[in-house]
CSV table of C-alpha atoms and ligand atoms in Angstrom, one decimal:
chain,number,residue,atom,x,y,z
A,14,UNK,CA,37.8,-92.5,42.3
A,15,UNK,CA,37.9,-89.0,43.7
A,16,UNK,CA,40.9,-88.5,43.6
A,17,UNK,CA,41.5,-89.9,40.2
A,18,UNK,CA,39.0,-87.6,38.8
A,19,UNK,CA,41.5,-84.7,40.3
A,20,UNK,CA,44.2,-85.9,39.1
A,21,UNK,CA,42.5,-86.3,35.2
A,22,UNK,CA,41.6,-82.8,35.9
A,23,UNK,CA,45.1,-81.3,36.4
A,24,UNK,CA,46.3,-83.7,33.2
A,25,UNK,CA,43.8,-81.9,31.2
A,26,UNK,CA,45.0,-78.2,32.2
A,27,UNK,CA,44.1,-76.9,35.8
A,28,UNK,CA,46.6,-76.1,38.1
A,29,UNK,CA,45.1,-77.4,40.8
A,30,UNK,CA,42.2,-79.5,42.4
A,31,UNK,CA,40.9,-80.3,46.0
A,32,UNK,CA,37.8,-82.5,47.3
A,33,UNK,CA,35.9,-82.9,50.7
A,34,UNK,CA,33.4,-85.1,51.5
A,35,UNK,CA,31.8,-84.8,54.8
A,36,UNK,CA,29.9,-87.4,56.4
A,37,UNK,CA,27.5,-88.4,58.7
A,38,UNK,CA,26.1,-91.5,59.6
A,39,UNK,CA,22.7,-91.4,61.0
A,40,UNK,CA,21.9,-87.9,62.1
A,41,UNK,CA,24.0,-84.6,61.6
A,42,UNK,CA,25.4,-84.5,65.2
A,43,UNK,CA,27.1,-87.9,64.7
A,44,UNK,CA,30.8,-86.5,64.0
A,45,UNK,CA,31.4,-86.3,60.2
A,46,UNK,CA,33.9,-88.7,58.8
A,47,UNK,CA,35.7,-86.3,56.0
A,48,UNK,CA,37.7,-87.2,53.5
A,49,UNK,CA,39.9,-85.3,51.6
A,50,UNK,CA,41.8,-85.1,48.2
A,51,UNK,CA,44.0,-82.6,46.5
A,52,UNK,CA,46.7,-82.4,44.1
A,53,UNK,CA,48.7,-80.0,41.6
A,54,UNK,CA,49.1,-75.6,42.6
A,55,UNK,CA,47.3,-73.6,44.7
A,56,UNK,CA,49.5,-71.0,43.3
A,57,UNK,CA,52.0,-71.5,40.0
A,58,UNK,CA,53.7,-68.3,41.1
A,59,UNK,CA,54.7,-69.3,44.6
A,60,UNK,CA,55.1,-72.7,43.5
A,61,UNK,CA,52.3,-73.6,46.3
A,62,UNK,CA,50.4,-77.0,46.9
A,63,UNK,CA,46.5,-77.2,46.7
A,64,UNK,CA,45.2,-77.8,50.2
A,65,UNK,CA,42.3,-79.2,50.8
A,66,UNK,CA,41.6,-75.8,53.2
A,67,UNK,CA,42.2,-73.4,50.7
A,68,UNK,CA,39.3,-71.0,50.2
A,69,UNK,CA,37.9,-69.6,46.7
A,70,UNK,CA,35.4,-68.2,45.0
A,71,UNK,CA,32.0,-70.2,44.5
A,72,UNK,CA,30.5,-68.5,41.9
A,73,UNK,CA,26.8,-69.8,41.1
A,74,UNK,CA,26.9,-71.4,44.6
A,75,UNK,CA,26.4,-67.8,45.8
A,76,UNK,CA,22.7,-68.4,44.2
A,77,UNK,CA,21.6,-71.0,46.6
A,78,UNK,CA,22.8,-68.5,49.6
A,79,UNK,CA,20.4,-65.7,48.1
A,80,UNK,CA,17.6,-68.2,47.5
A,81,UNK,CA,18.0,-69.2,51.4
A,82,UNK,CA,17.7,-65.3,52.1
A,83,UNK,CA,14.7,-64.6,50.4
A,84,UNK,CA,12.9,-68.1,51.8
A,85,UNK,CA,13.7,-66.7,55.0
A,86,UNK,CA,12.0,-63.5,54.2
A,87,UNK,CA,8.9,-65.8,53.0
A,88,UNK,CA,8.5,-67.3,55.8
A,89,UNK,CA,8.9,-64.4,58.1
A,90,UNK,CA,6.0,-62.9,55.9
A,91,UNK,CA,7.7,-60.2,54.0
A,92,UNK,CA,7.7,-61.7,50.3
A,93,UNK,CA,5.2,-63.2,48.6
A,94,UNK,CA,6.9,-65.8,46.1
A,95,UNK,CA,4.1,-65.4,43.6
A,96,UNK,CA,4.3,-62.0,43.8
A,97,UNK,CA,5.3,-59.6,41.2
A,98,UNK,CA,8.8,-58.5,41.8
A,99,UNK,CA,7.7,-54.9,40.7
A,100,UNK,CA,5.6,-54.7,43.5
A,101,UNK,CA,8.9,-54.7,45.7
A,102,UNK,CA,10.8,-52.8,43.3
A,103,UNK,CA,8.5,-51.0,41.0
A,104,UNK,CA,9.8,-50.4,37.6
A,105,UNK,CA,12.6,-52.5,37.9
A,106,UNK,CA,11.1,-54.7,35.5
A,107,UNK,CA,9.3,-54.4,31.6
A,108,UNK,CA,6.7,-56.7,32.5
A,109,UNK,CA,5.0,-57.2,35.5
A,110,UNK,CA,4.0,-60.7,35.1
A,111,UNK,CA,7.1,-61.6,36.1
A,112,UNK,CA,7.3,-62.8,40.0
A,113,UNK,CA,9.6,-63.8,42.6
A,114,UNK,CA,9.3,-67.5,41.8
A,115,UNK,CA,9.9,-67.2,38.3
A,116,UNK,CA,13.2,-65.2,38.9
A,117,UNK,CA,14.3,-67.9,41.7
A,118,UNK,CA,13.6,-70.8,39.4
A,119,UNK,CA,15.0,-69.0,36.3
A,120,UNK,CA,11.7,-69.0,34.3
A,121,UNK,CA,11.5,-65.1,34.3
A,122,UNK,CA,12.5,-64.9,30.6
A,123,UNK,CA,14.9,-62.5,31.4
A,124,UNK,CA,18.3,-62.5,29.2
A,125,UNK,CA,21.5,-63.5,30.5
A,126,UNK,CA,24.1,-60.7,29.8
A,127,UNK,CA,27.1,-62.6,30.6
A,128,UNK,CA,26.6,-64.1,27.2
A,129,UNK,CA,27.5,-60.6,25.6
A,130,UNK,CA,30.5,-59.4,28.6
A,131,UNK,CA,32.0,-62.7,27.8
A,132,UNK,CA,32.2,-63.5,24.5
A,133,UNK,CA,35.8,-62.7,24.2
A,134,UNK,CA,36.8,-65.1,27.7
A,135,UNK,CA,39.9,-62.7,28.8
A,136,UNK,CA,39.6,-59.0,26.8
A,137,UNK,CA,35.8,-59.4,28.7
A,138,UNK,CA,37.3,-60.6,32.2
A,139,UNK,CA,39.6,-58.2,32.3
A,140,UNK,CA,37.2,-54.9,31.0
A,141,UNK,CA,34.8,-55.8,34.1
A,142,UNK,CA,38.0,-57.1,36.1
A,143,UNK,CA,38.0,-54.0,38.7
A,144,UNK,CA,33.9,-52.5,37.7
A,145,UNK,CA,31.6,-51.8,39.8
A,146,UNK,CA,28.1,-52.1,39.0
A,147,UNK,CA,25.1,-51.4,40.6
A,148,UNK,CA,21.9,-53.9,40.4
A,149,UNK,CA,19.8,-51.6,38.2
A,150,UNK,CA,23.0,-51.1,35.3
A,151,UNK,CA,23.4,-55.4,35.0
A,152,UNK,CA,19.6,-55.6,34.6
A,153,UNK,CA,19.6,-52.6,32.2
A,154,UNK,CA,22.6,-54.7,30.1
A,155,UNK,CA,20.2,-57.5,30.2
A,156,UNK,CA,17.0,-55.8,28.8
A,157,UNK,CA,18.9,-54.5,25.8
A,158,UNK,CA,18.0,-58.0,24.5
A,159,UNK,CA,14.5,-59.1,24.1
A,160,UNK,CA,13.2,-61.5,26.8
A,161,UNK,CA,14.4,-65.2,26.1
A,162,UNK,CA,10.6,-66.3,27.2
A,163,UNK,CA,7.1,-65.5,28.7
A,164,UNK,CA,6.8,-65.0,32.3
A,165,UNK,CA,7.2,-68.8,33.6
A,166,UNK,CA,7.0,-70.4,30.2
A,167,UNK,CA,10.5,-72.0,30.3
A,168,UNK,CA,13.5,-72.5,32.6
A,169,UNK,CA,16.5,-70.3,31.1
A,170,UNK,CA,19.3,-70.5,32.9
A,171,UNK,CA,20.3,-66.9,33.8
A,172,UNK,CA,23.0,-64.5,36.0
A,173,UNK,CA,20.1,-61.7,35.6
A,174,UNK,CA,17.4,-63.2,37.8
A,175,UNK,CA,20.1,-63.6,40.7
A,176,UNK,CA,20.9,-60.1,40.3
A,177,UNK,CA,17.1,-59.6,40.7
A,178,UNK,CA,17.3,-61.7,43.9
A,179,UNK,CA,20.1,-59.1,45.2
A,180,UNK,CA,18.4,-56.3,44.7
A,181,UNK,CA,15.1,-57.9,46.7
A,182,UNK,CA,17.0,-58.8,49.5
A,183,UNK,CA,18.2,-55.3,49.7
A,184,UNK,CA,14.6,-53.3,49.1
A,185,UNK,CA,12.7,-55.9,51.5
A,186,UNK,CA,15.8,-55.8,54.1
A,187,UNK,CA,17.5,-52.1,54.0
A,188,UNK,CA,20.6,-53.8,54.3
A,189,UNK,CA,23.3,-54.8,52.0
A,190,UNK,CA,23.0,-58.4,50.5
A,191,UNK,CA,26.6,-59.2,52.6
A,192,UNK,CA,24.8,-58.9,56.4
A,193,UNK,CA,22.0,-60.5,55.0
A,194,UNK,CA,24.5,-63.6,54.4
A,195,UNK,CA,26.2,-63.2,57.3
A,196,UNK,CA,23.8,-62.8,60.0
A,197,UNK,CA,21.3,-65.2,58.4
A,198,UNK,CA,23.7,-68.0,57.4
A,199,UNK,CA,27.0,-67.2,57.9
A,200,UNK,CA,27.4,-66.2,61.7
A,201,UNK,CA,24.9,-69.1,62.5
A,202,UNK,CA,26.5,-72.1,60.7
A,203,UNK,CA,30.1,-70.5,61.9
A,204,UNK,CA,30.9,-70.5,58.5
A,205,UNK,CA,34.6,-68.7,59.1
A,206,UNK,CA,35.7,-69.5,55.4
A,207,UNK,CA,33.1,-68.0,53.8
A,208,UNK,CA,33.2,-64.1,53.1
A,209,UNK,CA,31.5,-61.6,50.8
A,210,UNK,CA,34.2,-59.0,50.3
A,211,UNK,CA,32.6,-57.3,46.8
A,212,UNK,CA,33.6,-54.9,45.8
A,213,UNK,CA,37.3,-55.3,47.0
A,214,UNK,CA,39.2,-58.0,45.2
A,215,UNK,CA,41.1,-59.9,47.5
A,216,UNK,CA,40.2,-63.4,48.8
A,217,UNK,CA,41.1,-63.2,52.4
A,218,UNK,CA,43.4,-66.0,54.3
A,219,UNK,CA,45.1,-68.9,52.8
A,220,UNK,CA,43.2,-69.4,49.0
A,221,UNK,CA,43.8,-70.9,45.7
A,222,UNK,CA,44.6,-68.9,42.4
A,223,UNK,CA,42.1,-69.2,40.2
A,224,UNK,CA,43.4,-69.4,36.3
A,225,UNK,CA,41.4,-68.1,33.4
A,226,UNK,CA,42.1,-70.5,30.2
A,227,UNK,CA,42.6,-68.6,27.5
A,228,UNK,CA,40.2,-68.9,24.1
A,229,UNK,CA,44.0,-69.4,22.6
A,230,UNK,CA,44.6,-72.5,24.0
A,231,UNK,CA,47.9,-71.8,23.5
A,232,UNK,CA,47.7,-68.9,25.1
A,233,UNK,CA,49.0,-68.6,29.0
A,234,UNK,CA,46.8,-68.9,32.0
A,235,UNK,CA,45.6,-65.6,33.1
A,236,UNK,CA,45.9,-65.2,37.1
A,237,UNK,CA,42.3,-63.9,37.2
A,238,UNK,CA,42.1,-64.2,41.2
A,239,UNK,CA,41.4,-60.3,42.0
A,240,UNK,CA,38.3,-59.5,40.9
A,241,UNK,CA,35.2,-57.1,42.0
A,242,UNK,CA,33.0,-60.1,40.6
A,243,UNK,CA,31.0,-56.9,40.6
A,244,UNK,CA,29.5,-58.8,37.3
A,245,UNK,CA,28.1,-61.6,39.7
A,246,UNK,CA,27.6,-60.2,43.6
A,247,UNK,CA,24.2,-62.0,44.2
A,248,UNK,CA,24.7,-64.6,41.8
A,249,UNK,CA,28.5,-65.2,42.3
A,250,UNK,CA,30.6,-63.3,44.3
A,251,UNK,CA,31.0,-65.2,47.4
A,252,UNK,CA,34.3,-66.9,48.7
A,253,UNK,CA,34.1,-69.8,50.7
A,254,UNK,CA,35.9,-73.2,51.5
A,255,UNK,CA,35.0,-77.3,50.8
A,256,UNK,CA,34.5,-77.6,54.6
A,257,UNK,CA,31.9,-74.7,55.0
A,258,UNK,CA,29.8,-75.3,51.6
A,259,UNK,CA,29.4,-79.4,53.0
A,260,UNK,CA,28.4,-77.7,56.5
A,261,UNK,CA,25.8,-75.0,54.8
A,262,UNK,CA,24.4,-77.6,51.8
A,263,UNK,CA,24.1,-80.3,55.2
A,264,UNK,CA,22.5,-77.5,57.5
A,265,UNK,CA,19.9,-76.4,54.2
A,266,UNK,CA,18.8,-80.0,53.0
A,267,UNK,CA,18.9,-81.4,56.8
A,268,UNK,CA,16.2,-78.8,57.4
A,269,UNK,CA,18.4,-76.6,59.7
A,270,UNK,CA,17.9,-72.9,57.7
A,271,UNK,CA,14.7,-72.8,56.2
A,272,UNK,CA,11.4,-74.0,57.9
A,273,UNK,CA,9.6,-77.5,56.1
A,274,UNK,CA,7.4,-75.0,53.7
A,275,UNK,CA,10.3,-72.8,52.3
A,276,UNK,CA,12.5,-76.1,52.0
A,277,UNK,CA,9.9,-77.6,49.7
A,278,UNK,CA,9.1,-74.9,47.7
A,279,UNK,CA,12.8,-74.7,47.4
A,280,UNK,CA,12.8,-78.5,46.0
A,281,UNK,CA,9.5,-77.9,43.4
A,282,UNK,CA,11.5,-79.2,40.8
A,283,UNK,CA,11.4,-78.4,36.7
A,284,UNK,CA,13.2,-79.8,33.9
A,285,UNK,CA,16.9,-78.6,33.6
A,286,UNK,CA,18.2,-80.8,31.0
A,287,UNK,CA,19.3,-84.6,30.5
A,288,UNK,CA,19.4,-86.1,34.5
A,289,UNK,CA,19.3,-82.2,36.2
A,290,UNK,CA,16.2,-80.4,37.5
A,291,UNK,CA,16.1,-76.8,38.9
A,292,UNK,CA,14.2,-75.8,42.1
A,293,UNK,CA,14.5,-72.0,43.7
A,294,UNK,CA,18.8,-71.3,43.5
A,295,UNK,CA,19.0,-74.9,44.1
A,296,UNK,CA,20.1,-77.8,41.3
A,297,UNK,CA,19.4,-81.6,41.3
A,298,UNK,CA,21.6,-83.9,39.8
A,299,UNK,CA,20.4,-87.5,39.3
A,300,UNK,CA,23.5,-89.9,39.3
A,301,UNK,CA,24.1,-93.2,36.9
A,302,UNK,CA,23.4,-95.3,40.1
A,303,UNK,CA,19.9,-93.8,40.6
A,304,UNK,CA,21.1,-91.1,44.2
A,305,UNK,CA,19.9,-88.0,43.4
A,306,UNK,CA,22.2,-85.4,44.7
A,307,UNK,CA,21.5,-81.3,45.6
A,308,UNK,CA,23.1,-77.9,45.3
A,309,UNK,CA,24.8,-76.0,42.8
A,310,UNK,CA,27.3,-75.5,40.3
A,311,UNK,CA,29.6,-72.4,40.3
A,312,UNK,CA,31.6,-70.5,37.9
A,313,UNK,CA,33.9,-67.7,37.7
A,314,UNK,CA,37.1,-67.2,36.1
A,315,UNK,CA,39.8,-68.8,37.2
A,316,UNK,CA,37.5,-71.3,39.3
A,317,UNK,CA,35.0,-74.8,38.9
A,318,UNK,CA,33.0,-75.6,42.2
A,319,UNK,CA,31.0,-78.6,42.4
A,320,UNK,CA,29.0,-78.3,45.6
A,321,UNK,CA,26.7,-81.1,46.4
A,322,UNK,CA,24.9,-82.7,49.3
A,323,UNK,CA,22.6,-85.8,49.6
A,324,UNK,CA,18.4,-85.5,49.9
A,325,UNK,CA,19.0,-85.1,53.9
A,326,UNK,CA,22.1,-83.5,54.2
A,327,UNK,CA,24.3,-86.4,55.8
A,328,UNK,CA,26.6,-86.7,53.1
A,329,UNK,CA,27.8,-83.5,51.4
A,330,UNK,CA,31.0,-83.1,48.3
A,331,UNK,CA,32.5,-80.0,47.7
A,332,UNK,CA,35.2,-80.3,44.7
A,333,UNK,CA,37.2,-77.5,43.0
A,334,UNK,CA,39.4,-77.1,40.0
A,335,UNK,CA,41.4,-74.0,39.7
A,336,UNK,CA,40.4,-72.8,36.2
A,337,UNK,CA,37.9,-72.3,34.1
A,338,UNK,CA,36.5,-71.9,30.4
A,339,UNK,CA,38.3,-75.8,29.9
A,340,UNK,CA,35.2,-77.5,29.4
A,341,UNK,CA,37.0,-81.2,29.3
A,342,UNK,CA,37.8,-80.0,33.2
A,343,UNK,CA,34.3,-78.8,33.8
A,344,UNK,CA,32.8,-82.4,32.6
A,345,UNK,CA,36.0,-84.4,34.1
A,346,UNK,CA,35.1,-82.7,37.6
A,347,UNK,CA,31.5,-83.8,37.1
A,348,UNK,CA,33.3,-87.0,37.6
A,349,UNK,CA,33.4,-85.9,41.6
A,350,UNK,CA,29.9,-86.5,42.2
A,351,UNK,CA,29.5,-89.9,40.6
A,352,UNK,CA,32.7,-90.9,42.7
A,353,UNK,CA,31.3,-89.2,46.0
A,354,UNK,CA,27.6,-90.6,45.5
A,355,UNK,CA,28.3,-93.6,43.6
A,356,UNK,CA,31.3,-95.1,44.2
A,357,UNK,CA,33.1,-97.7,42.5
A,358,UNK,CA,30.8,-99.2,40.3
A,359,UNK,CA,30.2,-102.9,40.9
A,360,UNK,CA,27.2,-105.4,40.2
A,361,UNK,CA,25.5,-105.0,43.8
A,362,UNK,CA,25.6,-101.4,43.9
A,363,UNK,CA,23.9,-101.5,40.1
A,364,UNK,CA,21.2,-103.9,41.5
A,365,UNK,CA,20.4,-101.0,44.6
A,366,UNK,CA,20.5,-98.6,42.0
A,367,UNK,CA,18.1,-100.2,39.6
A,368,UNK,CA,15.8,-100.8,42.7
A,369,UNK,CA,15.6,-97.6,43.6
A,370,UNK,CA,15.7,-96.0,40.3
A,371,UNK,CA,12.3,-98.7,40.0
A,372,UNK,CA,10.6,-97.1,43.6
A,373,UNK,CA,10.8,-93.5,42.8
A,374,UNK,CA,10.1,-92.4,38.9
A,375,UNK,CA,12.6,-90.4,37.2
A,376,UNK,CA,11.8,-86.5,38.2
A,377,UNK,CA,9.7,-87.5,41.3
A,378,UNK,CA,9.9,-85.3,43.9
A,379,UNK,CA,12.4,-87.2,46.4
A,380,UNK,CA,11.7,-85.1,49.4
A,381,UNK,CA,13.2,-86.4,52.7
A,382,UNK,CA,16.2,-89.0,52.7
B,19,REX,C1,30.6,-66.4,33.4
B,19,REX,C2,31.7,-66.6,32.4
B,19,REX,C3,30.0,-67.7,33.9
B,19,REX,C4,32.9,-67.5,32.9
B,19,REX,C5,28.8,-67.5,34.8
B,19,REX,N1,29.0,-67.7,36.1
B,19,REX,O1,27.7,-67.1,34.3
B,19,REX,C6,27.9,-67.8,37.0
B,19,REX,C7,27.8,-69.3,37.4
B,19,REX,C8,28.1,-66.9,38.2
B,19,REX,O2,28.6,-69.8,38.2
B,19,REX,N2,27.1,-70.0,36.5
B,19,REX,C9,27.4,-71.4,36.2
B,19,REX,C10,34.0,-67.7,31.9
B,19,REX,C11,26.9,-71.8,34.9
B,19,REX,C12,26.7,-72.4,37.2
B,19,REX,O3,25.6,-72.1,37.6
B,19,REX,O4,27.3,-73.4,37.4
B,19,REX,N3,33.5,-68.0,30.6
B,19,REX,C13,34.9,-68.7,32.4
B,19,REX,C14,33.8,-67.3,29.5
B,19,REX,C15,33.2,-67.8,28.2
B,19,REX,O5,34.4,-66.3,29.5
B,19,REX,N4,33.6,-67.1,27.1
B,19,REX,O6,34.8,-69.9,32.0
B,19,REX,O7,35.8,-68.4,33.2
């Protein structure tokens, strides 16, 4: 099923696609079975297969790596979630209602402006293609619209509050965001694909291109690989690999980077639309045979990441497809998760599903496994 999913995906216009599941049986230091899948280009140019190894860039995944940051710094006692986040960074922003929770669960208000860098998919790419922007000028692009809600009054999906997150981790820390990754997560999981170069625009080591679709469908793919991502840093700019986003989504939901409190104010789930709830920089997607599954989603150009793990951690999916603004790809490599979770769907597996759709209410929490 996996790998049929991939292969739709490449009928339907990517280059290329790649899958990992890793899993464990009964605790994480049983040895993971993995399985991989891949098919089409890595790289049209060279001619180049997808490899299941191939490292790229994660877009919104990046979110759940800044949301472990600032948990960290919670429990260490050096943010207050319910704080305002002007107390950290005063002025940053209008209102000082708005807190650190609010931004982490994207119920700040605050205006996404990616809508208005991307309304034209490549002219926008490639304006911000080689920027660099500094926290302060991507929050001053999004208050040029009004807020999209009161403080905490509705989840609003929105690249601004991550940048928010960035700029926290840097006033609370002194350091850039990328040692924050790296000594907090990075160095201790061993996470060797994984890399935040911003702003140079290389992905280092053996990668996948990642191709922009045009709006023109009959336009060519745009190699939009090289990028600053200076549009994203804190909310998309990292690179990373299948095997080390199932190792860091296992280590986070197995209860290996945050401490039981932070983890479960990182799973205080709200609405997100039809089967998905949002937590702090962390998704939940509830699957047709009643698993609920947890991580994030990820964007940029040129690039689809699915990155998923189950409620403890033992069995993790990482899927890619190597393009982007195609949403029949986006909603065919949805199709990942159901086959990694779900399996083939037969009458038994329906029944379990039913059961324990029946024990735990739709939008329960479902902490533990
Ligand atoms: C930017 C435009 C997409 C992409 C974006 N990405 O906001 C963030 C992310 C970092 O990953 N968010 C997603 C471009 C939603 C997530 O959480 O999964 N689209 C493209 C356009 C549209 O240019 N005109 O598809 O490459």
């Amino acid at each position: 099923a996996l790998a049929g999913a991939l292969r739709t995906a490449v009928a339907q216009g990517a280059p290329g696609a790649l899958a990992r599941i890793d899993d464990h049986r009964a605790s994480y230091d049983d040895h993971a079975t993995v399985h991989t899948a891949v098919e089409g280009l890595a790289d049209r140019g060279a001619g180049e297969a997808m490899d299941s190894a191939d490292r790229f860039r994660i877009g919104s995944v990046t979110k759940t790596f800044s949301a472990v940051v600032l948990l960290q710094l919670a429990a260490e006692g050096r943010l207050d979630l319910d704080a305002s986040v002007n107390r950290y960074l005063p002025g940053l922003l209008p209102d000082d209602r708005i807190t650190v929770r609010q931004v982490l669960g994207h119920r700040s208000g605050l205006y996404d402006y990616t809508y208005d860098m991307f309304a034209q998919s490549v002219a926008g790419f490639e304006a911000v293609r080689t920027k660099v922007f500094t926290y302060r000028e991507l929050v001053a692009e999004s208050l040029r619209h009004p807020r999209t809600n009161a403080p905490g009054a509705a989840y609003s999906y929105s690249n601004t509050n991550f940048v928010v997150a960035g700029a926290l981790i840097e006033k609370l820390t002194g350091h850039p965001v990328r040692t924050e990754y790296e000594q907090r997560i990075i160095e201790p999981l061993k996470l060797t694909d994984t890399f935040y170069v911003h702003p140079d625009t290389t992905i280092p080591g053996r990668h996948a291109h990642g191709y922009l679709t045009p709006d023109d469908t009959k336009a060519a793919l745009v190699d939009a690989t090289e990028q600053t991502a200076s549009w994203a840093q804190s909310a998309g700019a990292l690179i990373s690999s299948a095997r080390d986003l199932n190792t860091f989504l296992s280590a986070l939901l197995g209860g290996r980077l945050l401490p039981a409190a932070q983890l479960d104010q990182m799973r205080q789930w709200l609405p997100a639309g039809p089967g998905q709830a949002y937590g702090l920089g962390l998704r939940r997607r509830d699957l047709s045979c009643g698993v609920s599954v947890y991580g994030h989603t990820g964007v940029v150009q040129g690039f689809y990441t699915y990155a998923f793990t189950s409620a403890g951690g033992l069995r993790s999916l990482t899927a890619l497809a190597n393009t982007s603004n195609n949403a029949t790809v986006q909603s065919t490599m949805q199709a990942t998760l159901e086959a990694a979770f779900c399996g083939k769907q037969t009458k038994a597996n329906a029944a379990a599903a039913a059961e324990s759709a029946a024990a735990v209410p739709a939008g329960a929490d479902d902490f533990g496994q």
